[in-house]
Short mmCIF file of N, CA and C in Angstrom, two decimals:
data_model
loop_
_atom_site.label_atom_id
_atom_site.label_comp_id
_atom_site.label_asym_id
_atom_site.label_seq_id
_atom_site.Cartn_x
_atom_site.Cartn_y
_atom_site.Cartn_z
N UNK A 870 -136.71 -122.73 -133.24
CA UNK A 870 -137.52 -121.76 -133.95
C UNK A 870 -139.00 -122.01 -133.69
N UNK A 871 -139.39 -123.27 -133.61
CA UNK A 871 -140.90 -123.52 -133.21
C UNK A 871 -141.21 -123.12 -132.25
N UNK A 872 -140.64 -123.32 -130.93
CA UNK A 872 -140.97 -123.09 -129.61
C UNK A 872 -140.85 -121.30 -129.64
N UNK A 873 -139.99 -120.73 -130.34
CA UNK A 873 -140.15 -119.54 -130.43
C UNK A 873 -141.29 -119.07 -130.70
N UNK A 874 -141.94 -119.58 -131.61
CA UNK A 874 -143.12 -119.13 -132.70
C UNK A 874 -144.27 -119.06 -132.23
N UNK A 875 -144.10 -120.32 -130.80
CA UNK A 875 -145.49 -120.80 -129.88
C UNK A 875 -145.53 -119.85 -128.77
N UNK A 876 -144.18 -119.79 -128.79
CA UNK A 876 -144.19 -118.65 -127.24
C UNK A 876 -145.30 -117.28 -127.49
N UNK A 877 -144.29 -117.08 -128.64
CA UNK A 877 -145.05 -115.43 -129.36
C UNK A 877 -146.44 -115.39 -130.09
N UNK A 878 -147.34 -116.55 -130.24
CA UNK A 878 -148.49 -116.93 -130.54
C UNK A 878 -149.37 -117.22 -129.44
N UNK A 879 -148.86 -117.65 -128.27
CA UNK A 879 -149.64 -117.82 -126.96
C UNK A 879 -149.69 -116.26 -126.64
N UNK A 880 -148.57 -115.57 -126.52
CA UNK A 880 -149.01 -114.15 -125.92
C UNK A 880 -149.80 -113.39 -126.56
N UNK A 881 -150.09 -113.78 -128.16
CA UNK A 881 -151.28 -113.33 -128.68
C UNK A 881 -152.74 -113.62 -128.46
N UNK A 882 -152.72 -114.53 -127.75
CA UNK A 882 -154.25 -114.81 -127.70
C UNK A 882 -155.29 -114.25 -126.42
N UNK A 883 -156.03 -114.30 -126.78
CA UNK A 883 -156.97 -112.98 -125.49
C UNK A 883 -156.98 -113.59 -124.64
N UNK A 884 -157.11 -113.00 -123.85
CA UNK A 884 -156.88 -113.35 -121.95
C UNK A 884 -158.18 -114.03 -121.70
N UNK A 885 -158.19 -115.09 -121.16
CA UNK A 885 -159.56 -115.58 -120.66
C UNK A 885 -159.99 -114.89 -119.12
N UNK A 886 -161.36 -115.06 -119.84
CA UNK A 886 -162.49 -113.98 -118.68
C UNK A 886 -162.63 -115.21 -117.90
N UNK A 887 -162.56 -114.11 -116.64
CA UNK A 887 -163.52 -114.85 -115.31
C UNK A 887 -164.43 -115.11 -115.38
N UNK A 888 -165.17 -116.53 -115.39
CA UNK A 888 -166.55 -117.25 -114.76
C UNK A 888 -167.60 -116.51 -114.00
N UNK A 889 -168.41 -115.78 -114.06
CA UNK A 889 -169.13 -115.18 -113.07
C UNK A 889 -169.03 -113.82 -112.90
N UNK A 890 -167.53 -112.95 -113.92
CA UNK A 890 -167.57 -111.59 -113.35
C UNK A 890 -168.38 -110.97 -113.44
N UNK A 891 -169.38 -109.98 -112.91
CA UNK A 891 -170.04 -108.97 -113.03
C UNK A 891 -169.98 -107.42 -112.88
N UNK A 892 -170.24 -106.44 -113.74
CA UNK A 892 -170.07 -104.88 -113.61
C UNK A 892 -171.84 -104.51 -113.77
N UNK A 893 -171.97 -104.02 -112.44
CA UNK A 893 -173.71 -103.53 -112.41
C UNK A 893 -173.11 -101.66 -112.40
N UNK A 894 -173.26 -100.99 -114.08
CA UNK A 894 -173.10 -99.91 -113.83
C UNK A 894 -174.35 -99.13 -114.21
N UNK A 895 -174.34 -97.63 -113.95
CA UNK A 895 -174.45 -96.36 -113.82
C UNK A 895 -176.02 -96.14 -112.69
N UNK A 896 -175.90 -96.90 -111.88
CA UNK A 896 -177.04 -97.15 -110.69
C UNK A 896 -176.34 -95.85 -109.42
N UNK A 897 -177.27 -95.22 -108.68
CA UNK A 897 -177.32 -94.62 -107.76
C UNK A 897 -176.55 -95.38 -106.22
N UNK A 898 -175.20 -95.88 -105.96
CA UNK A 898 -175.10 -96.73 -104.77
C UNK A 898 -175.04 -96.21 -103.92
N UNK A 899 -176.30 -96.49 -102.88
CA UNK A 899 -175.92 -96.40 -101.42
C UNK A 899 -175.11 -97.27 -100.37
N UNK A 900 -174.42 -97.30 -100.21
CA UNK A 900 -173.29 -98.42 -99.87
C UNK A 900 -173.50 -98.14 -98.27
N UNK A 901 -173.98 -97.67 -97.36
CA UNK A 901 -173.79 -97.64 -96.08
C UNK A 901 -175.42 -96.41 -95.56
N UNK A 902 -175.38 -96.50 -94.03
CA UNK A 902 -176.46 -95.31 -93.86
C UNK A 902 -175.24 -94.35 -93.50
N UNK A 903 -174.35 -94.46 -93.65
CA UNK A 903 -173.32 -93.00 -93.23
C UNK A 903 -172.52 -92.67 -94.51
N UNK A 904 -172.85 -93.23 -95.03
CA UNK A 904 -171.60 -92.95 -96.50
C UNK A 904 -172.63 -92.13 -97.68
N UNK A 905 -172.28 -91.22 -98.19
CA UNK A 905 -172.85 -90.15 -99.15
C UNK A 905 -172.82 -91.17 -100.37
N UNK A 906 -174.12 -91.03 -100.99
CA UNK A 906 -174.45 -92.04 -101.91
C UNK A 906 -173.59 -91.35 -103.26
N UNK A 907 -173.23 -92.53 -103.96
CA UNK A 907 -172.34 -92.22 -105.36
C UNK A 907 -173.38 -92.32 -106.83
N UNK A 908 -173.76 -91.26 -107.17
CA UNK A 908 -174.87 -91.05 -107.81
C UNK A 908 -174.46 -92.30 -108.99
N UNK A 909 -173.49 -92.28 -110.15
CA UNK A 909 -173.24 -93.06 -111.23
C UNK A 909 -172.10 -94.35 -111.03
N UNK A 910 -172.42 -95.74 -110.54
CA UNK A 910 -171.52 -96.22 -109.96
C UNK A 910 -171.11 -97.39 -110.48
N UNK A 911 -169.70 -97.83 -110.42
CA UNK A 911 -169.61 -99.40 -111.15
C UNK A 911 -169.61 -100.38 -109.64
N UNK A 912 -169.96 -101.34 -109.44
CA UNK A 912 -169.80 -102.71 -108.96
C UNK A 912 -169.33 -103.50 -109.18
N UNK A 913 -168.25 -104.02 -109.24
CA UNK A 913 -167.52 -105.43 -109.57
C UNK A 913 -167.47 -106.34 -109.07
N UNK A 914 -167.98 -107.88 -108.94
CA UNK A 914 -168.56 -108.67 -108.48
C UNK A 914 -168.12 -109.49 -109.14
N UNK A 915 -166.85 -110.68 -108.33
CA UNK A 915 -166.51 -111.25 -108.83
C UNK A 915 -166.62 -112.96 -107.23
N UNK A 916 -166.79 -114.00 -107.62
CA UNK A 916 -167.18 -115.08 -106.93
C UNK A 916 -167.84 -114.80 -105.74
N UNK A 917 -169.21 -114.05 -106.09
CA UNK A 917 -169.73 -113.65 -105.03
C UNK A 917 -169.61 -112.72 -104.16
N UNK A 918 -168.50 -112.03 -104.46
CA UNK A 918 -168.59 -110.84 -103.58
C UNK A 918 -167.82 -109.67 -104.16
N UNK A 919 -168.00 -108.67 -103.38
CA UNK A 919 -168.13 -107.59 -104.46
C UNK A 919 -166.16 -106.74 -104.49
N UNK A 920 -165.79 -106.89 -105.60
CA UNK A 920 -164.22 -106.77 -105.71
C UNK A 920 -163.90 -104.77 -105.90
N UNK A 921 -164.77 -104.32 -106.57
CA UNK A 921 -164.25 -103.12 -106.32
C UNK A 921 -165.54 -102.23 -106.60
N UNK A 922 -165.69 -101.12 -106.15
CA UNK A 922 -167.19 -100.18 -106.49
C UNK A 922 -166.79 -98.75 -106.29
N UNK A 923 -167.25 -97.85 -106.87
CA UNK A 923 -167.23 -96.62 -106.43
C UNK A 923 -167.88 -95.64 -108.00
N UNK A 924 -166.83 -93.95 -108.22
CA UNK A 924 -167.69 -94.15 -109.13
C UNK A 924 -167.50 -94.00 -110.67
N UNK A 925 -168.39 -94.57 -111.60
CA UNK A 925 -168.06 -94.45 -112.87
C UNK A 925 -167.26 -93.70 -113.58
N UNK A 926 -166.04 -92.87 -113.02
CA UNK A 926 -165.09 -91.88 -113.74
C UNK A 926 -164.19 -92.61 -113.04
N UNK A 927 -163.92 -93.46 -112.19
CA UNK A 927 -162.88 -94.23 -111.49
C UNK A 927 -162.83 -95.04 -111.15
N UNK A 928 -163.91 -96.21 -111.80
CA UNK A 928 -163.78 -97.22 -111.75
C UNK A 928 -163.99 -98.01 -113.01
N UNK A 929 -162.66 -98.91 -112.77
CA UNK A 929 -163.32 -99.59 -114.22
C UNK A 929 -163.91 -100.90 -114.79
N UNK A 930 -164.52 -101.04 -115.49
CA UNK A 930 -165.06 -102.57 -115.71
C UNK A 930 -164.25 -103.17 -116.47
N UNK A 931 -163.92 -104.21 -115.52
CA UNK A 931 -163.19 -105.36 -116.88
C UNK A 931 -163.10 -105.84 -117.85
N UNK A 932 -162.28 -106.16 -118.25
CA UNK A 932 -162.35 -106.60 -119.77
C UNK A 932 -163.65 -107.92 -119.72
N UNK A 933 -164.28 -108.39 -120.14
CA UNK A 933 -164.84 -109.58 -120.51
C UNK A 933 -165.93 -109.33 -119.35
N UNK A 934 -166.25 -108.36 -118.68
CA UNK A 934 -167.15 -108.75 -117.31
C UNK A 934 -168.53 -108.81 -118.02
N UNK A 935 -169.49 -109.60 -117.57
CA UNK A 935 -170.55 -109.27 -118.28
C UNK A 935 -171.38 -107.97 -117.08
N UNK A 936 -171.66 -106.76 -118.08
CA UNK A 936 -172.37 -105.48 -117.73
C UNK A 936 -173.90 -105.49 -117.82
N UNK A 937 -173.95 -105.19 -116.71
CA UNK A 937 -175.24 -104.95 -116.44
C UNK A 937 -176.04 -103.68 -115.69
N UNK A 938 -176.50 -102.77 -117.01
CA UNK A 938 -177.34 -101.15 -116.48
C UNK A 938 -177.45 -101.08 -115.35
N UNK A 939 -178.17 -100.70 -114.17
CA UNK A 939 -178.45 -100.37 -112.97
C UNK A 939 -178.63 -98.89 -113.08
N UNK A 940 -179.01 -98.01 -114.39
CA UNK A 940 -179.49 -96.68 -114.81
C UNK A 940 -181.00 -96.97 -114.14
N UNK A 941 -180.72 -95.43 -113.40
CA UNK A 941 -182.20 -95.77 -112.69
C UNK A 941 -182.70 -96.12 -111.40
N UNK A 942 -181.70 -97.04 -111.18
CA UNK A 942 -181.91 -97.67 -109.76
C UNK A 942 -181.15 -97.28 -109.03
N UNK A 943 -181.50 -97.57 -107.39
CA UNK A 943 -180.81 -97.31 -106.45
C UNK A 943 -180.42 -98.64 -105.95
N UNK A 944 -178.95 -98.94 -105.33
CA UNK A 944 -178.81 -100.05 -105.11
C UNK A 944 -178.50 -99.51 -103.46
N UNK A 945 -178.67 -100.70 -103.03
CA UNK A 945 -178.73 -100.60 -101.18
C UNK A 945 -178.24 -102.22 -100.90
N UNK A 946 -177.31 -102.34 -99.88
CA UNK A 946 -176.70 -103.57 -98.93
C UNK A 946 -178.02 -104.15 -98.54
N UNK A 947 -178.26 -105.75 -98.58
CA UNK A 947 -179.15 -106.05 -97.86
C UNK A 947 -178.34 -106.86 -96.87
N UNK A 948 -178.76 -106.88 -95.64
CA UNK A 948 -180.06 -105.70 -94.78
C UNK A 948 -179.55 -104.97 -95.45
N UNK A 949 -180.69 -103.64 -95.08
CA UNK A 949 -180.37 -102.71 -95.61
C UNK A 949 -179.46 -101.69 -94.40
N UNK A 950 -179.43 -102.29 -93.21
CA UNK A 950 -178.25 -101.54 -92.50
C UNK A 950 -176.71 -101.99 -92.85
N UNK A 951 -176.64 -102.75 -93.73
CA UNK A 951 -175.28 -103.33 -94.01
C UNK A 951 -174.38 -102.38 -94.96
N UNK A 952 -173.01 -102.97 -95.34
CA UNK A 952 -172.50 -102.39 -96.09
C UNK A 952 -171.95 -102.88 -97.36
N UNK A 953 -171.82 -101.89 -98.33
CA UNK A 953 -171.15 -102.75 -99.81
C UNK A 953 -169.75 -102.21 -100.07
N UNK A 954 -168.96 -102.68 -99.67
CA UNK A 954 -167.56 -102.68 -99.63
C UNK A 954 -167.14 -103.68 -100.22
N UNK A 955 -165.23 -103.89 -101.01
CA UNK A 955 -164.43 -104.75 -101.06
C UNK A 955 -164.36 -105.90 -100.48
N UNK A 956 -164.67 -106.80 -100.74
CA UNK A 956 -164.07 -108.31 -99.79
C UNK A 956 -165.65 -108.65 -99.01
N UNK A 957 -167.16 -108.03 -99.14
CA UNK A 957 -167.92 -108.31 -98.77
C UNK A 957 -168.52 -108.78 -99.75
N UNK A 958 -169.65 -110.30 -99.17
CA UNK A 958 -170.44 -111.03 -99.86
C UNK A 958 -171.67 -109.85 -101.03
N UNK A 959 -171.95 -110.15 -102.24
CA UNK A 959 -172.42 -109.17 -103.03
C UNK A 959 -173.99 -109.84 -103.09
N UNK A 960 -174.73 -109.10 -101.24
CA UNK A 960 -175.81 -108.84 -101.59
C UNK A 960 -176.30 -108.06 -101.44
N UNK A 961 -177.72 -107.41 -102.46
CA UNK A 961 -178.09 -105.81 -102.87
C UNK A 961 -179.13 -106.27 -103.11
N UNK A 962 -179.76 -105.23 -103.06
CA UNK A 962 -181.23 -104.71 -103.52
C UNK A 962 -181.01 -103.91 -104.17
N UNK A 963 -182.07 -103.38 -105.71
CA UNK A 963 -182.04 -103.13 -106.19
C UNK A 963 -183.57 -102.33 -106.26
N UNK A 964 -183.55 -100.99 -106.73
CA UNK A 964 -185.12 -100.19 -106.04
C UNK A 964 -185.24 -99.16 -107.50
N UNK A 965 -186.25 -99.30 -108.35
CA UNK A 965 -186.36 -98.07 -108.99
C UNK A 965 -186.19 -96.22 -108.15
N UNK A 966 -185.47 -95.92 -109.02
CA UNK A 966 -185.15 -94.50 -108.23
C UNK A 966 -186.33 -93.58 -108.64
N UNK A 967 -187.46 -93.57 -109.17
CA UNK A 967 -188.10 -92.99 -109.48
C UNK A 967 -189.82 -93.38 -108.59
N UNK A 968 -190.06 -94.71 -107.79
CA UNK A 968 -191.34 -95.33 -108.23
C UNK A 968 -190.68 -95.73 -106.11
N UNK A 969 -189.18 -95.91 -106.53
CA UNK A 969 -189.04 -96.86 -104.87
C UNK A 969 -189.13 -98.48 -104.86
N UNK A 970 -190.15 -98.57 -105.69
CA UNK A 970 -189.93 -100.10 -105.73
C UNK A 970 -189.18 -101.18 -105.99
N UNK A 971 -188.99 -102.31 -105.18
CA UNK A 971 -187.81 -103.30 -105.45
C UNK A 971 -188.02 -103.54 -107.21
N UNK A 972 -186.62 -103.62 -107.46
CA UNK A 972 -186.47 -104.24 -109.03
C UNK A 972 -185.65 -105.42 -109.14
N UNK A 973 -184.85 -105.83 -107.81
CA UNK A 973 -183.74 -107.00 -107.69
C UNK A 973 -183.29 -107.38 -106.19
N UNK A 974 -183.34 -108.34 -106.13
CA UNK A 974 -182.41 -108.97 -105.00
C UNK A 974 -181.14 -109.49 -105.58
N UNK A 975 -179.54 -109.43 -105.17
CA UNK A 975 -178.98 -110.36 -105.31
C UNK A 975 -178.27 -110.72 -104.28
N UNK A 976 -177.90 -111.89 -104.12
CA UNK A 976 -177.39 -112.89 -103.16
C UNK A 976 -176.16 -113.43 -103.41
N UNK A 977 -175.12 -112.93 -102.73
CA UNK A 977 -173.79 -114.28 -103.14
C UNK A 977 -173.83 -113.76 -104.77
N UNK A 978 -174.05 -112.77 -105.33
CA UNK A 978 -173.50 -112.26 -107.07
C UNK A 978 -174.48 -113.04 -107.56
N UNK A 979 -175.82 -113.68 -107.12
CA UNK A 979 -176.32 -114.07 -107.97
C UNK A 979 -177.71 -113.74 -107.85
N UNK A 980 -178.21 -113.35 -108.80
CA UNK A 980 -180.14 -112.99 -108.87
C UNK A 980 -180.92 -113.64 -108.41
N UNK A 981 -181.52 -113.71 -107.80
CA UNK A 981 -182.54 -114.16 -106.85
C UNK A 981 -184.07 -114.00 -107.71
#
């Protein structure tokens, strides 16, 4: 009866979050110079590189990810001839969409 009780008490308890996840949403992504930019977009960025992106009606942020705005900005691959795809290292620039000016570098999922 105990081991019962533990079983059904472990499956109650909340799922532990990933170390490091990140969701950079509702930013302008330009993900390529050939790819049509996705005006409202999530980023998922998980050990450095970027796990899923596209856009905010179909993508979703994880449970526990820590979120971070990107309203406003345009995000771009650095270089900026590169690309932000699945399974690639998560580095971006980050540019007010209004002004142009850099607002972020990140490197390897992490702020610079």
């Amino acid at each position: 009866m105990f081991v019962l009780l533990l079983v059904i008490l472990t499956g109650c308890s909340e799922p532990v979050t990933e170390p490091g996840l990140k969701a950079l949403v509702g930013g302008r992504l330009e993900s390529s110079l050939e790819s049509e930019p996705i005006p409202y977009s999530v980023i998922v960025i998980a050990d450095g590189k970027i796990r899923a992106m596209g856009p905010q009606a179909t993508t979703p942020v994880p449970k526990g990810a820590e979120t971070i705005s990107t309203k406003g900005s345009v995000i771009r691959p650095m270089p900026y001839n590169g690309t932000v795809k699945p399974g690639e290292p998560a580095n971006l620039m980050l540019f007010n969409i209004e002004t142009g000016k850099p607002e972020g570098i990140m490197q390897d999922g992490k702020w610079q």
